[in-house]
PDB file of C-alpha atoms in Angstrom:
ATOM      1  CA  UNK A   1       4.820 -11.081 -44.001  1.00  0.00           C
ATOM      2  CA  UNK A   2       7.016 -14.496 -44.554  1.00  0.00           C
ATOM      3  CA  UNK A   3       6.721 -16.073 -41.303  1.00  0.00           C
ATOM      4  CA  UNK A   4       9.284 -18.756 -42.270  1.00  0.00           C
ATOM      5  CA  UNK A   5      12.236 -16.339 -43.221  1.00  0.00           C
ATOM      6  CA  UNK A   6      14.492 -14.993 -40.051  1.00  0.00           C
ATOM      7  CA  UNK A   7      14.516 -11.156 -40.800  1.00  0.00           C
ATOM      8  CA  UNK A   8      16.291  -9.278 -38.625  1.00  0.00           C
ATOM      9  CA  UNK A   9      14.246  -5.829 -37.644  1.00  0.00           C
ATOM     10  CA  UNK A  10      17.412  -4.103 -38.435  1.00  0.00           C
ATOM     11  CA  UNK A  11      17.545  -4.791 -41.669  1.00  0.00           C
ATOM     12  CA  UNK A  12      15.365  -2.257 -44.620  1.00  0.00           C
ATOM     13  CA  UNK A  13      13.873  -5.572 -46.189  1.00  0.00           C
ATOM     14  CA  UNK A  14      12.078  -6.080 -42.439  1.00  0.00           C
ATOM     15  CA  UNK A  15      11.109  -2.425 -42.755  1.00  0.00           C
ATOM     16  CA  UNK A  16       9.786  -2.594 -46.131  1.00  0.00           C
ATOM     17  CA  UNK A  17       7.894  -5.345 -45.208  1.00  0.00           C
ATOM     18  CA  UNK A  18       6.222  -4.185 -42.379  1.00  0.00           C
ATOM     19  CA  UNK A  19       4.903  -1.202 -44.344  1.00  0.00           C
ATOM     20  CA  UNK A  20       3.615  -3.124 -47.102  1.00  0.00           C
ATOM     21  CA  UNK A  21       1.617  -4.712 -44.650  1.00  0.00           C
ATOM     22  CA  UNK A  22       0.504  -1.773 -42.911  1.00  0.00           C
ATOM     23  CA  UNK A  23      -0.400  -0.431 -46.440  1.00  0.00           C
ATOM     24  CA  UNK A  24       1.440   2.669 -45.341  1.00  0.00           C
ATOM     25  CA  UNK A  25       4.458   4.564 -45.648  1.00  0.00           C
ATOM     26  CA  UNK A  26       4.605   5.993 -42.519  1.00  0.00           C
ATOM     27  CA  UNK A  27       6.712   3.961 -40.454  1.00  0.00           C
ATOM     28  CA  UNK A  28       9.687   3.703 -42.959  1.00  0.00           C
ATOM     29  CA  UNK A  29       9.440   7.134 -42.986  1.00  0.00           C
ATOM     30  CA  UNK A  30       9.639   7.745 -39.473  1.00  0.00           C
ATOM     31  CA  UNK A  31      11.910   5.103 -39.235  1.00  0.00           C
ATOM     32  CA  UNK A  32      14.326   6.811 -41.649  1.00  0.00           C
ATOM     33  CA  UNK A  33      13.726  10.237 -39.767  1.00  0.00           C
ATOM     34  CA  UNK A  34      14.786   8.229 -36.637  1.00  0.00           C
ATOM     35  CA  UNK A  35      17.825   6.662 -37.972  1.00  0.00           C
ATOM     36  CA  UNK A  36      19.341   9.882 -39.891  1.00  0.00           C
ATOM     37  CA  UNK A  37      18.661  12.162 -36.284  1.00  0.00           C
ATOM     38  CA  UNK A  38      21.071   9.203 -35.039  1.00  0.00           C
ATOM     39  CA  UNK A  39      23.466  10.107 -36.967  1.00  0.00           C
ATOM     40  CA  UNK A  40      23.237  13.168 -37.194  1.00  0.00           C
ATOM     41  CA  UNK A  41      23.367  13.317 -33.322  1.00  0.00           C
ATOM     42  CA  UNK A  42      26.296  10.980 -32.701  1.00  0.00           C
ATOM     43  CA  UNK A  43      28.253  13.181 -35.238  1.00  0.00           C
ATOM     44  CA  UNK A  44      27.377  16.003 -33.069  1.00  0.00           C
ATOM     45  CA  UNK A  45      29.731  15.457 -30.663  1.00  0.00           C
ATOM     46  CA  UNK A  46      32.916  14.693 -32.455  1.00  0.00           C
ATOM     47  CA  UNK A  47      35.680  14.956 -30.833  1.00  0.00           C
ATOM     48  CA  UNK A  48      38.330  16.029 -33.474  1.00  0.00           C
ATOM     49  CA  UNK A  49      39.517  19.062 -31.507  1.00  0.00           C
ATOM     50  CA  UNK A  50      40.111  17.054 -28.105  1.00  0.00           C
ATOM     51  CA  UNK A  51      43.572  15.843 -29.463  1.00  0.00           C
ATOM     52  CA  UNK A  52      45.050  19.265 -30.664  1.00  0.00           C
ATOM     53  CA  UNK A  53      44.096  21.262 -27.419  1.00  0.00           C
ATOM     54  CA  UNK A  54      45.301  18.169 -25.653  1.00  0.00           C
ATOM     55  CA  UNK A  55      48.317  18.192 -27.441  1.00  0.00           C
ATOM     56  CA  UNK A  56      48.854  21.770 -26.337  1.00  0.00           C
ATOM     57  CA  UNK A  57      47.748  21.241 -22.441  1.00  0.00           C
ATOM     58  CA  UNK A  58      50.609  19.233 -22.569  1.00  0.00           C
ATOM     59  CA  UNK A  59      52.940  21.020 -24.236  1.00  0.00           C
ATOM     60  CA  UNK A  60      52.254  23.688 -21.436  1.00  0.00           C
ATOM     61  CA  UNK A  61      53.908  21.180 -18.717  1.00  0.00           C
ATOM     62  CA  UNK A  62      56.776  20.174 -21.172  1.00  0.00           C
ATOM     63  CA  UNK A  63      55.443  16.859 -22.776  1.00  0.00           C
ATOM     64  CA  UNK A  64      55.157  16.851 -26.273  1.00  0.00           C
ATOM     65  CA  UNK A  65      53.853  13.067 -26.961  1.00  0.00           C
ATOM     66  CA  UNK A  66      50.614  12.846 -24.286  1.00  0.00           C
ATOM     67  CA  UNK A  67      48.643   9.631 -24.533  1.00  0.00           C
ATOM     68  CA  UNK A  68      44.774  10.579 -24.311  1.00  0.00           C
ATOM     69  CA  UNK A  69      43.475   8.118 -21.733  1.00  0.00           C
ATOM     70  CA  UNK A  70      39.964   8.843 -21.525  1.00  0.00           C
ATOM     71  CA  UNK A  71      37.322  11.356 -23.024  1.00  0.00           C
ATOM     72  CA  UNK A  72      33.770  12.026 -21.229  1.00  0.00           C
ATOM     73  CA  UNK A  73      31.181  14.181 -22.812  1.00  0.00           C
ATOM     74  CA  UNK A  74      29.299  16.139 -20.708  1.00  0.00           C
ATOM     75  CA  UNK A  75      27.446  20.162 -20.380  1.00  0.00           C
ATOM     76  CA  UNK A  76      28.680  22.992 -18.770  1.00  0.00           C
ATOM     77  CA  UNK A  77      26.467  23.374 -14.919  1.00  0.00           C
ATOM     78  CA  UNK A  78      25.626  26.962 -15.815  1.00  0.00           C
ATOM     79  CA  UNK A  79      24.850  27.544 -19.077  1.00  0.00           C
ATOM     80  CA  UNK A  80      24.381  23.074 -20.414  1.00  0.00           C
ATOM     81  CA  UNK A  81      27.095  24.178 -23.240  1.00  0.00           C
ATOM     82  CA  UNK A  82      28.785  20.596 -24.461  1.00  0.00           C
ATOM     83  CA  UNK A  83      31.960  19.821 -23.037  1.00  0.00           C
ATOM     84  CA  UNK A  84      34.580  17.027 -22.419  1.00  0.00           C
ATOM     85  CA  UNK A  85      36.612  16.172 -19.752  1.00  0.00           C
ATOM     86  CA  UNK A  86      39.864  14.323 -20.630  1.00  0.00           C
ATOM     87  CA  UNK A  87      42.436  12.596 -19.286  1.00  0.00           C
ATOM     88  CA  UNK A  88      46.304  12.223 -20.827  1.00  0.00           C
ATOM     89  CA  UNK A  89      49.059  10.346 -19.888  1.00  0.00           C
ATOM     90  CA  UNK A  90      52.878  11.408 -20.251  1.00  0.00           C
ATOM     91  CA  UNK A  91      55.512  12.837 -18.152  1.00  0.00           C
ATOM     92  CA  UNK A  92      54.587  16.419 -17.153  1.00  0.00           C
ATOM     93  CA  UNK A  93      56.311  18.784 -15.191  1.00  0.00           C
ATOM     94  CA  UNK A  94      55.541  21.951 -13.509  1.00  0.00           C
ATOM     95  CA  UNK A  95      58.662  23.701 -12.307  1.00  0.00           C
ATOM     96  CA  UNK A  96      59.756  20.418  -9.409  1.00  0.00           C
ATOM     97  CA  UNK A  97      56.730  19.330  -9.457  1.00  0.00           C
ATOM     98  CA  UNK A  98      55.833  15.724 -12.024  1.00  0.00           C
ATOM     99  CA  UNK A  99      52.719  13.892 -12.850  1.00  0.00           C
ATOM    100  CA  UNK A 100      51.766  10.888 -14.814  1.00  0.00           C
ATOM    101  CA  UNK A 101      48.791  12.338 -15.800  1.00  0.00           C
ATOM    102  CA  UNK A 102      46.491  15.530 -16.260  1.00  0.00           C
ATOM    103  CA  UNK A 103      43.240  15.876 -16.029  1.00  0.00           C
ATOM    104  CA  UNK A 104      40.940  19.374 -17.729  1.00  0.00           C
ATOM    105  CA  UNK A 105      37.706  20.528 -18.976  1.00  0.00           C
ATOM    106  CA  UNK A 106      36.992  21.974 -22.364  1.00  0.00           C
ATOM    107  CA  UNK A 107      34.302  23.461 -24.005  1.00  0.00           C
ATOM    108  CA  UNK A 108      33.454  21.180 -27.352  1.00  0.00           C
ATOM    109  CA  UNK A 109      34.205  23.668 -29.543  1.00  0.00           C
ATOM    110  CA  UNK A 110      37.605  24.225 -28.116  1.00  0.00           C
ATOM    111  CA  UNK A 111      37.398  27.724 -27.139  1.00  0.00           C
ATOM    112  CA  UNK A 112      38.119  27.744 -23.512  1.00  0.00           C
ATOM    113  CA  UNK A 113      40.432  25.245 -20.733  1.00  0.00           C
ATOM    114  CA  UNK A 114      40.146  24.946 -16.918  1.00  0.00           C
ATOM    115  CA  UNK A 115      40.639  22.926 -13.884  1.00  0.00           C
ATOM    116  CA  UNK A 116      43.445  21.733 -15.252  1.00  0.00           C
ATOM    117  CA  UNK A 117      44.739  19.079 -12.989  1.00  0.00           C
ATOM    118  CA  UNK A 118      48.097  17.131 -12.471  1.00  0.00           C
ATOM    119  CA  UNK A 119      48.434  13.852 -10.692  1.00  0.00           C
ATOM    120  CA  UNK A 120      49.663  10.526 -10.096  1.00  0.00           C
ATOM    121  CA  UNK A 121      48.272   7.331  -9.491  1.00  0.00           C
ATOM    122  CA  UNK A 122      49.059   6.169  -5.630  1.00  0.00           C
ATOM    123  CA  UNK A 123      46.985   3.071  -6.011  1.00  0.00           C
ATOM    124  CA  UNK A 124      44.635   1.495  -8.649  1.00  0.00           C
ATOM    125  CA  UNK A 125      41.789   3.642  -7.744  1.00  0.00           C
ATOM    126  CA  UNK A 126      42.623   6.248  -5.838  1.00  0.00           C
ATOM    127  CA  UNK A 127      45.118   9.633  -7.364  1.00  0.00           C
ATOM    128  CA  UNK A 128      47.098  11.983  -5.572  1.00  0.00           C
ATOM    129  CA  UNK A 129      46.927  15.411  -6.786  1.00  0.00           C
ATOM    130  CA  UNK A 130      50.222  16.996  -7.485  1.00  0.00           C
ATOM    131  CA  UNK A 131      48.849  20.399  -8.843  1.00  0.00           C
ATOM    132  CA  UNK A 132      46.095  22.552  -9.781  1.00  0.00           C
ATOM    133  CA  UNK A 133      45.396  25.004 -12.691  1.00  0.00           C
ATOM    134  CA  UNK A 134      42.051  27.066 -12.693  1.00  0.00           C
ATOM    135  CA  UNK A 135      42.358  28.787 -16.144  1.00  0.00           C
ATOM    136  CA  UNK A 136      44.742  28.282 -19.172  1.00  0.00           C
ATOM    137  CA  UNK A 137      45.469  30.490 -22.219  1.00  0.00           C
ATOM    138  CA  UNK A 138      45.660  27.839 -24.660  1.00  0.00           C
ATOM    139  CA  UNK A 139      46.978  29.836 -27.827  1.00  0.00           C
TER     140      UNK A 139
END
């Protein structure tokens, strides 16, 4: 192992290395397993549906631009199916009623809305709630 080199242990060369001197294979092979079930998991969760179903929450309360402020990945409580909750911006309206922003769950796959809820900011961290939604036909 070339003690006077700087080898980062991300890099294969460090990798290669080490099983050289371990006279086995083993570790770059686990170490490969490891890395691909990385990406295989972070590509899991992709969140190329949010925008769409977004897009459509909003057009529900008559804003067809909404800004998507925030996205957090999470599991349904009863059944640990992945979900998001997500937050847009825009100008929404519900008969009198207007909000700055809306706030929903969705399954990951897209398939089904709730707890839809509109609401403004009052202060920097606290939000009034100007309405509630429980369930959504999103078509």
């Amino acid at each position: 192992f070339p003690s006077n080199q700087d080898i980062s242990i991300f890099t294969p060369v460090y990798w290669t290395l080490l099983c050289k001197n371990l006279k086995s294979y083993n570790v770059l092979i686990f170490m490969t397993v490891v890395f691909l079930g990385l990406l295989v998991v972070s590509g899991c969760g992709t969140k190329d549906n949010v925008k769409p179903i977004a897009e459509k929450v909003a057009s529900i309360y008559h804003e067809p631009n909404p800004q998507i402020v925030r996205i957090v990945e999470t599991r349904t409580e009863c059944d640990g199916k992945p979900m998001y909750i997500v937050f847009i911006k825009g100008n929404f309206r519900k008969g009198n009623l207007k909000a700055s922003y809306i706030s929903f769950s969705m399954l990951a796959n897209g398939e089904k809305v709730w707890c839809l809820k509109g609401f403004n900011k009052d202060q920097p961290n606290r939000n009034v709630i100007v309405w509630e939604d429980d369930d959504v036909e999103i078509k």
